[in-house]
Amino acid sequence: MSENINYEAIKERDSEIFNYLSLEVERQKYVLNMIPSENYVSKAVLEASGSILTNKYAEGYPGKRYYQGMANVDEIERIAIERAKKLFGAEHANVQPYSGSPANAAIFYALLKPGDKIMGMRLDMGGHLTHGHKVNFSARFYKSVQYTVDKETQMLDMDEIRKLAIKEKPKIIISGYTAYPRKIPFKEFHEIAMEVGAYSMADISHIAGLIVGGVHPSPLPFTDVVMTTTHKTLRGPRGAIILSKKEDRLANVDGLDEKKAKLEKNLARKIDRAVFPGLQGGPHINVIAAKAIAFEEAMKPEFKDYARQVVKNAKVLAETLLDNGIKLVTGGTDNHLILIDLTPLGIGIGKEVAVALENAGIVANMNTIPYDPSTPFKPSGLRIGTPLLTTRGMKEEEMKIIGEWISKIIHDYKNESLQKKIKQEVKELCERFSFY
Ligand code: DSN
């Protein structure tokens, strides 16, 4: 167990869990974690997540709860809401969603009727399950129309997306992705939504930290509804928030009296009611406190330095890979992630290469590439990212070294002695960059 993290009570109570927790601390310490959706939270965020606030039930919203004993948790949730609004420049914030998928479900529940049409990017092109993937609730309860990236450039083709939106007339158009290494033109998405009478929705889970850090354009204030998880580049606890405009510009108030029309136009209220009581029960106040702390941290100038460095690191890493003959989807990156196209070395080898890298102490994930000639269970790509390494304090110099290691392993992914050798070098590098 690391000298800075002790789980004394767990050690005493449950040796089995303590054993794996200790091993996980060591694992996180001595590997290069490069899964782009992960991060190391601050000790303050960690403490809040594990705090006594976990003992409290708080169904409802501040000032309007179903339980007593709310004096402190009401204040905590109010602070979290105000900080979220300030950080993102949003008119309204709901900080209760348990995570990204339930938050997206709440947005659909607030704005759509079963059977309405949604339009999002295909999962195997870099989208998300909840953006209309066929086995997900989002395609079972709603009609799903999916857009792709361009086959040649592997980038968003806004003309094609516009044409599809005009043809299909969806009720909501979703932007925001899990494996897209380029900037997202949120403004254009919103304009297309306006043109076809749809809501615009941005799922900024992957890039929220880059947006508030000023290195990626923001979908606020113009997008109707924005969802982000709080645990990725934003570096908060596991969870999500929904940001929205106050007013529903598409509300149909025909035939309603003044009072009902006012309620119908209230987008903020629709979102809140969809989260609770529509979908969730008691919010996790411990996590809401951790979110509030993370928002405060993200307002500090150091966070802007971190966000800038995340992108600088990804760019240097991408250049190093390219210099070593590795093929990258879209030819590079503008954000925190890189999608490696492994097809020049073999079709469907993503998993094998991910395992080879893990044997060398480099943790990434297999991923489909656009128009993957193989299947999602045996994809031809590998997704890597720089948020965790950047939080550890690594910079361009380290990215060059890591890029060389990754390239060597990819080119010779069956070579176990190479993996063993690099694992030792990885450990030595990790020892120089502690995270707690
Ligand atoms: N599973 C997340 C990711 O790794 O990108 C997205 O929800």
Coordinates of C-alpha atoms and ligand atoms in Angstrom, one line a residue:
M1 CA 0.0 0.0 0.0
S2 CA 1.3 3.4 -0.8
E3 CA 2.5 5.6 2.0
N4 CA 0.0 8.3 1.1
I5 CA -3.1 6.1 0.8
N6 CA -4.2 4.0 3.8
Y7 CA -7.4 2.1 4.2
E8 CA -6.9 1.1 7.8
A9 CA -10.6 0.3 8.6
I10 CA -11.0 -1.8 5.4
K11 CA -7.8 -3.6 6.3
E12 CA -9.2 -4.5 9.7
R13 CA -12.7 -5.3 8.5
D14 CA -12.2 -7.1 5.2
S15 CA -8.9 -8.6 4.3
E16 CA -10.1 -9.9 0.9
I17 CA -11.2 -6.5 -0.4
F18 CA -8.2 -4.8 1.3
N19 CA -5.9 -7.1 -0.6
Y20 CA -7.3 -6.2 -4.0
L21 CA -7.5 -2.5 -3.1
S22 CA -3.8 -2.6 -2.2
L23 CA -3.0 -4.3 -5.4
E24 CA -5.0 -1.7 -7.3
V25 CA -3.1 1.2 -5.6
E26 CA 0.2 -0.4 -6.8
R27 CA -1.2 -1.1 -10.3
Q28 CA -2.3 2.5 -10.7
K29 CA 1.0 3.7 -9.4
Y30 CA 3.3 1.6 -11.6
V31 CA 1.5 1.6 -15.0
L32 CA 1.1 4.3 -17.6
N33 CA -2.7 4.7 -17.5
M34 CA -3.7 5.9 -20.9
I35 CA -7.4 5.2 -21.1
P36 CA -8.7 8.7 -22.3
S37 CA -11.9 8.6 -20.2
E38 CA -10.0 8.1 -16.9
N39 CA -8.2 10.5 -14.6
Y40 CA -6.7 10.8 -11.1
V41 CA -8.9 12.9 -8.9
S42 CA -7.5 15.2 -6.2
K43 CA -7.3 14.0 -2.6
A44 CA -10.1 16.4 -1.7
V45 CA -12.4 14.9 -4.4
L46 CA -11.5 11.4 -3.1
E47 CA -12.2 12.4 0.5
A48 CA -15.6 13.9 -0.4
S49 CA -16.6 10.8 -2.4
G50 CA -15.8 8.6 0.6
S51 CA -17.3 11.0 3.2
I52 CA -20.1 10.6 5.7
L53 CA -22.4 12.3 3.3
T54 CA -22.9 8.8 1.9
N55 CA -25.1 8.2 4.9
K56 CA -27.7 10.8 3.9
Y57 CA -30.9 10.4 1.9
A58 CA -32.0 13.5 0.1
E59 CA -34.8 12.9 -2.5
G60 CA -35.9 16.1 -4.0
Y61 CA -34.1 19.4 -4.6
P62 CA -32.6 22.0 -2.2
G63 CA -35.5 23.5 -0.2
K64 CA -38.0 20.9 -1.4
R65 CA -37.0 17.5 0.0
Y66 CA -38.9 14.5 1.3
Y67 CA -36.7 14.0 4.4
Q68 CA -35.6 16.0 7.4
G69 CA -32.0 16.7 8.3
M70 CA -31.3 18.7 5.1
A71 CA -29.6 21.8 6.5
N72 CA -26.1 20.9 5.3
V73 CA -26.8 18.8 2.2
D74 CA -29.1 21.5 0.8
E75 CA -26.2 24.0 1.0
I76 CA -23.8 21.5 -0.6
E77 CA -26.1 20.9 -3.5
R78 CA -26.8 24.6 -3.9
I79 CA -23.0 25.3 -4.0
A80 CA -22.5 22.5 -6.6
I81 CA -25.3 23.9 -8.8
E82 CA -24.0 27.5 -8.6
R83 CA -20.4 26.4 -9.4
A84 CA -21.5 24.2 -12.3
K85 CA -23.4 27.2 -13.8
K86 CA -20.5 29.5 -13.3
L87 CA -17.9 27.1 -14.6
F88 CA -19.7 26.3 -17.9
G89 CA -21.7 29.6 -18.3
A90 CA -25.0 27.7 -18.1
E91 CA -28.5 29.1 -17.3
H92 CA -29.4 25.9 -15.4
A93 CA -27.6 23.0 -13.9
N94 CA -28.8 19.7 -12.4
V95 CA -26.0 18.0 -10.5
Q96 CA -27.8 14.8 -9.4
P97 CA -27.3 12.4 -12.3
Y98 CA -25.5 9.2 -11.2
S99 CA -23.6 9.0 -14.5
G100 CA -23.6 9.7 -18.2
S101 CA -26.0 7.1 -19.4
P102 CA -28.8 7.9 -16.8
A103 CA -28.2 11.6 -17.5
N104 CA -28.8 11.0 -21.2
A105 CA -31.8 8.9 -20.4
A106 CA -33.2 11.8 -18.3
I107 CA -32.7 14.3 -21.2
F108 CA -34.7 12.1 -23.6
Y109 CA -37.3 11.5 -20.9
A110 CA -37.6 15.3 -20.5
L111 CA -37.8 16.2 -24.1
L112 CA -39.2 13.3 -26.1
K113 CA -42.1 10.9 -26.2
P114 CA -41.6 7.2 -26.8
G115 CA -41.1 6.6 -30.5
D116 CA -39.8 10.1 -31.2
K117 CA -36.7 10.3 -33.5
I118 CA -33.2 10.9 -32.2
M119 CA -30.1 11.4 -34.3
G120 CA -26.6 10.6 -33.0
M121 CA -23.2 9.3 -34.3
R122 CA -22.8 5.5 -34.7
L123 CA -21.1 3.8 -31.9
D124 CA -18.5 2.1 -34.1
M125 CA -17.6 5.6 -35.6
G126 CA -16.9 7.1 -32.2
G127 CA -20.4 7.7 -30.8
H128 CA -21.9 6.4 -27.5
L129 CA -24.2 3.6 -26.7
T130 CA -26.9 6.0 -25.4
H131 CA -26.8 8.1 -28.6
G132 CA -29.0 5.6 -30.4
H133 CA -27.1 2.3 -30.6
K134 CA -29.4 -0.6 -31.6
V135 CA -29.1 -2.7 -28.4
N136 CA -29.4 0.3 -26.1
F137 CA -32.6 1.8 -24.6
S138 CA -32.0 4.8 -26.8
A139 CA -32.9 2.8 -29.9
R140 CA -35.5 0.6 -28.3
F141 CA -37.7 3.4 -26.9
Y142 CA -37.0 5.9 -29.6
K143 CA -36.4 5.8 -33.3
S144 CA -32.7 6.1 -34.0
V145 CA -31.1 7.6 -37.0
Q146 CA -27.3 7.4 -37.0
Y147 CA -24.7 9.5 -38.8
T148 CA -21.2 8.5 -39.6
V149 CA -17.8 10.2 -40.3
D150 CA -16.5 10.7 -43.8
K151 CA -14.9 7.6 -45.2
E152 CA -11.9 9.5 -46.6
T153 CA -11.1 12.1 -44.0
Q154 CA -12.6 10.1 -41.0
M155 CA -13.9 13.5 -39.8
L156 CA -17.5 14.8 -39.4
D157 CA -19.0 15.9 -42.7
M158 CA -21.4 18.6 -41.7
D159 CA -23.0 18.8 -45.1
E160 CA -24.0 15.1 -44.9
I161 CA -25.2 15.5 -41.3
R162 CA -27.3 18.4 -42.4
K163 CA -28.8 16.5 -45.3
L164 CA -29.6 13.6 -43.0
A165 CA -31.3 15.9 -40.5
I166 CA -33.4 17.5 -43.2
K167 CA -34.4 14.1 -44.6
E168 CA -35.2 12.5 -41.2
K169 CA -36.4 15.5 -39.2
P170 CA -35.3 14.1 -35.8
K171 CA -36.6 15.7 -32.6
I172 CA -33.1 15.9 -31.1
I173 CA -29.6 16.0 -32.6
I174 CA -26.8 14.8 -30.5
S175 CA -23.1 15.8 -30.9
G176 CA -20.2 14.7 -28.6
Y177 CA -18.3 11.5 -28.9
T178 CA -16.1 8.9 -27.2
A179 CA -13.5 8.3 -29.8
Y180 CA -13.3 11.4 -32.0
P181 CA -9.9 13.1 -31.9
R182 CA -10.9 16.4 -33.5
K183 CA -12.7 19.5 -32.5
I184 CA -16.5 19.4 -32.6
P185 CA -18.4 22.3 -34.5
F186 CA -21.1 22.6 -31.8
K187 CA -22.4 25.9 -33.4
E188 CA -23.0 24.2 -36.7
F189 CA -24.9 21.3 -34.9
H190 CA -27.1 23.8 -33.2
E191 CA -27.8 25.7 -36.4
I192 CA -28.8 22.4 -38.1
A193 CA -31.1 21.6 -35.1
M194 CA -32.7 25.1 -35.4
E195 CA -33.2 24.6 -39.2
V196 CA -35.1 21.2 -38.8
G197 CA -37.0 22.1 -35.6
A198 CA -35.0 19.8 -33.3
Y199 CA -33.4 20.2 -29.9
S200 CA -29.6 20.4 -29.9
M201 CA -27.9 18.3 -27.4
A202 CA -24.1 18.0 -26.7
D203 CA -22.6 15.2 -24.7
I204 CA -19.3 16.7 -23.8
S205 CA -18.2 14.0 -21.3
H206 CA -14.9 13.4 -22.9
I207 CA -13.9 17.0 -23.4
A208 CA -15.5 18.9 -20.6
G209 CA -12.1 19.6 -19.0
L210 CA -10.7 20.9 -22.2
I211 CA -13.8 23.2 -22.7
V212 CA -13.5 24.8 -19.3
G213 CA -9.8 24.9 -19.7
G214 CA -10.3 27.0 -22.8
V215 CA -8.7 24.6 -25.3
H216 CA -11.9 23.3 -27.0
P217 CA -14.9 25.3 -28.2
S218 CA -17.9 25.2 -25.9
P219 CA -21.4 24.2 -26.9
L220 CA -22.7 26.8 -24.3
P221 CA -24.6 29.1 -24.1
F222 CA -26.4 28.3 -27.4
T223 CA -27.0 24.5 -27.2
D224 CA -30.4 23.5 -25.7
V225 CA -29.1 20.8 -23.4
V226 CA -25.5 19.8 -22.5
M227 CA -24.5 16.6 -20.6
T228 CA -21.2 15.8 -19.1
T229 CA -19.8 13.1 -16.9
T230 CA -17.6 14.6 -14.2
H231 CA -14.9 12.0 -14.1
K232 CA -13.0 12.3 -17.4
T233 CA -10.9 15.3 -18.4
L234 CA -12.9 17.3 -15.9
R235 CA -11.1 15.3 -13.2
G236 CA -14.1 15.0 -10.7
P237 CA -15.8 12.1 -9.2
R238 CA -17.8 9.4 -11.0
G239 CA -21.1 11.1 -11.9
A240 CA -22.7 13.5 -14.4
I241 CA -24.5 16.8 -14.6
I242 CA -27.0 18.3 -17.1
L243 CA -26.7 21.9 -18.1
S244 CA -29.5 23.6 -20.0
K245 CA -31.2 26.7 -21.1
K246 CA -34.0 27.9 -18.9
E247 CA -36.5 28.1 -21.6
D248 CA -37.8 25.4 -24.0
R249 CA -37.7 27.1 -27.4
L250 CA -39.7 24.2 -29.0
A251 CA -42.5 24.1 -26.3
N252 CA -45.9 23.6 -27.8
V253 CA -48.3 25.8 -25.9
D254 CA -51.2 25.7 -28.3
G255 CA -54.5 25.7 -26.4
L256 CA -52.9 25.9 -22.9
D257 CA -53.9 28.4 -20.3
E258 CA -51.2 30.9 -19.2
K259 CA -50.2 28.9 -16.1
K260 CA -49.8 25.6 -18.1
A261 CA -48.0 27.4 -20.9
K262 CA -45.5 28.8 -18.5
L263 CA -44.8 25.3 -17.1
E264 CA -44.5 23.9 -20.6
K265 CA -41.9 26.5 -21.6
N266 CA -39.8 25.8 -18.5
L267 CA -37.0 23.6 -19.8
A268 CA -35.1 23.7 -16.6
R269 CA -38.1 22.3 -14.7
K270 CA -38.6 19.6 -17.3
I271 CA -34.9 18.4 -16.9
D272 CA -35.2 18.5 -13.1
R273 CA -38.4 16.5 -13.1
A274 CA -37.0 14.0 -15.5
V275 CA -34.0 13.3 -13.2
F276 CA -36.1 13.2 -10.1
P277 CA -38.7 11.8 -9.8
G278 CA -38.7 10.7 -13.4
L279 CA -35.7 8.4 -13.4
Q280 CA -33.7 8.6 -10.2
G281 CA -34.4 8.3 -6.5
G282 CA -32.1 9.7 -3.8
P283 CA -29.1 11.7 -5.1
H284 CA -25.6 10.7 -4.0
I285 CA -24.8 13.7 -1.9
N286 CA -21.2 12.5 -1.2
V287 CA -20.6 12.6 -4.9
I288 CA -22.4 16.0 -5.3
A289 CA -20.0 17.4 -2.7
A290 CA -17.1 15.9 -4.7
K291 CA -18.5 17.4 -7.9
A292 CA -18.6 20.8 -6.2
I293 CA -15.0 20.5 -5.2
A294 CA -13.9 19.5 -8.7
F295 CA -15.8 22.5 -10.2
E296 CA -13.9 24.8 -7.8
E297 CA -10.6 23.2 -8.8
A298 CA -11.5 23.5 -12.5
M299 CA -11.9 27.3 -12.0
K300 CA -8.3 27.7 -10.9
P301 CA -5.6 28.9 -13.3
E302 CA -3.7 25.7 -12.8
F303 CA -6.6 23.8 -14.4
K304 CA -6.1 25.8 -17.6
D305 CA -2.4 24.9 -17.6
Y306 CA -3.4 21.2 -17.2
A307 CA -5.9 21.4 -20.0
R308 CA -3.4 23.0 -22.4
Q309 CA -0.8 20.4 -21.4
V310 CA -3.2 17.5 -22.0
V311 CA -3.6 18.7 -25.7
K312 CA 0.1 19.5 -26.1
N313 CA 1.0 16.0 -24.8
A314 CA -1.5 14.3 -27.1
K315 CA -0.1 16.2 -30.1
V316 CA 3.5 15.3 -29.3
L317 CA 2.5 11.7 -28.7
A318 CA 0.7 11.6 -32.0
E319 CA 3.7 13.1 -33.8
T320 CA 6.0 10.5 -32.3
L321 CA 3.7 7.7 -33.3
L322 CA 3.5 9.1 -36.9
D323 CA 7.3 9.5 -37.1
N324 CA 7.5 5.8 -36.2
G325 CA 5.2 4.7 -39.0
I326 CA 2.0 4.2 -36.9
K327 CA -1.2 5.1 -38.7
L328 CA -3.7 7.4 -36.8
V329 CA -7.4 7.9 -37.5
T330 CA -7.8 11.4 -39.1
G331 CA -4.0 11.6 -39.2
G332 CA -3.6 13.2 -35.7
T333 CA -5.4 14.8 -32.8
D334 CA -6.8 18.1 -31.6
N335 CA -7.8 16.9 -28.1
H336 CA -6.9 14.4 -25.4
L337 CA -7.2 11.2 -27.4
I338 CA -5.5 9.4 -30.2
L339 CA -7.2 6.6 -32.2
I340 CA -4.6 4.2 -33.7
D341 CA -5.4 2.4 -36.9
L342 CA -3.8 -1.0 -36.6
T343 CA -5.0 -2.4 -40.0
P344 CA -1.6 -2.0 -41.7
L345 CA -0.4 -4.7 -39.2
G346 CA -3.4 -6.8 -39.2
I347 CA -7.3 -6.8 -39.2
G348 CA -8.9 -7.1 -35.8
I349 CA -5.8 -7.1 -33.7
G350 CA -6.8 -4.3 -31.3
K351 CA -7.2 -6.7 -28.3
E352 CA -3.9 -8.5 -28.9
V353 CA -2.1 -5.2 -29.1
A354 CA -3.9 -3.8 -26.0
V355 CA -2.8 -7.0 -24.1
A356 CA 0.8 -6.6 -25.4
L357 CA 0.9 -3.0 -24.1
E358 CA -0.5 -4.0 -20.7
N359 CA 2.2 -6.6 -20.4
A360 CA 4.6 -3.7 -20.9
G361 CA 2.8 -1.6 -18.2
I362 CA 0.9 0.7 -20.7
V363 CA -2.9 0.5 -20.2
A364 CA -5.1 1.5 -23.2
N365 CA -8.2 0.1 -24.7
M366 CA -9.1 -1.7 -28.0
N367 CA -11.5 0.3 -30.1
T368 CA -13.2 0.2 -33.4
I369 CA -11.9 2.5 -36.1
P370 CA -14.3 4.2 -38.6
Y371 CA -15.5 1.6 -41.2
D372 CA -13.6 -1.1 -39.2
P373 CA -13.2 -4.2 -41.5
S374 CA -13.5 -6.4 -38.3
T375 CA -16.1 -6.5 -35.5
P376 CA -16.6 -4.6 -32.2
F377 CA -15.5 -7.7 -30.3
K378 CA -12.3 -7.9 -32.4
P379 CA -11.7 -4.3 -33.5
S380 CA -8.8 -3.0 -35.5
G381 CA -8.0 0.0 -33.4
L382 CA -6.5 1.2 -30.1
R383 CA -7.6 4.3 -28.2
I384 CA -5.1 6.1 -26.0
G385 CA -5.1 9.4 -24.2
T386 CA -3.1 11.8 -22.1
P387 CA -5.3 13.1 -19.2
L388 CA -3.9 10.8 -16.5
L389 CA -0.3 11.2 -17.6
T390 CA -0.7 14.9 -17.6
T391 CA -2.3 15.0 -14.1
R392 CA 0.8 13.0 -13.0
G393 CA 2.9 15.9 -14.3
M394 CA 4.3 14.4 -17.4
K395 CA 5.1 16.6 -20.3
E396 CA 6.4 16.6 -24.0
E397 CA 9.7 14.9 -23.1
E398 CA 8.0 12.0 -21.5
M399 CA 5.4 11.7 -24.3
K400 CA 8.3 11.2 -26.8
I401 CA 9.7 8.4 -24.7
I402 CA 6.2 6.8 -24.3
G403 CA 5.4 7.2 -28.0
E404 CA 8.7 5.3 -28.9
W405 CA 7.7 2.5 -26.5
I406 CA 4.2 2.2 -27.8
S407 CA 5.5 2.2 -31.4
K408 CA 8.0 -0.5 -30.7
I409 CA 5.4 -2.7 -29.1
I410 CA 2.8 -2.2 -31.8
H411 CA 5.3 -3.1 -34.6
D412 CA 6.4 -6.2 -32.7
Y413 CA 3.4 -7.1 -30.6
K414 CA 4.2 -10.8 -30.2
N415 CA 7.6 -10.1 -28.7
E416 CA 7.3 -10.9 -25.0
S417 CA 10.9 -10.1 -24.0
L418 CA 10.5 -6.6 -25.5
Q419 CA 7.3 -6.1 -23.4
K420 CA 9.2 -7.3 -20.2
K421 CA 12.1 -4.9 -20.9
I422 CA 9.8 -1.9 -21.5
K423 CA 7.7 -2.8 -18.4
Q424 CA 10.8 -2.2 -16.2
E425 CA 11.5 1.2 -17.9
V426 CA 7.8 2.2 -17.5
K427 CA 8.1 1.4 -13.8
E428 CA 11.1 3.6 -13.4
L429 CA 9.3 6.5 -15.2
C430 CA 6.2 6.1 -13.0
E431 CA 8.4 6.3 -9.9
R432 CA 9.4 9.8 -10.9
F433 CA 5.7 10.9 -11.3
S434 CA 3.6 10.1 -8.2
F435 CA 0.0 11.1 -8.2
Y436 CA -0.9 11.4 -4.5
Ligands
DSN1 N1 -17.1 4.3 -21.5 C1 -16.7 5.7 -21.7 C2 -15.4 5.8 -22.4 O1 -14.5 5.0 -22.1 O2 -15.3 6.5 -23.4 C3 -17.8 6.5 -22.4 O3 -18.9 6.4 -21.6

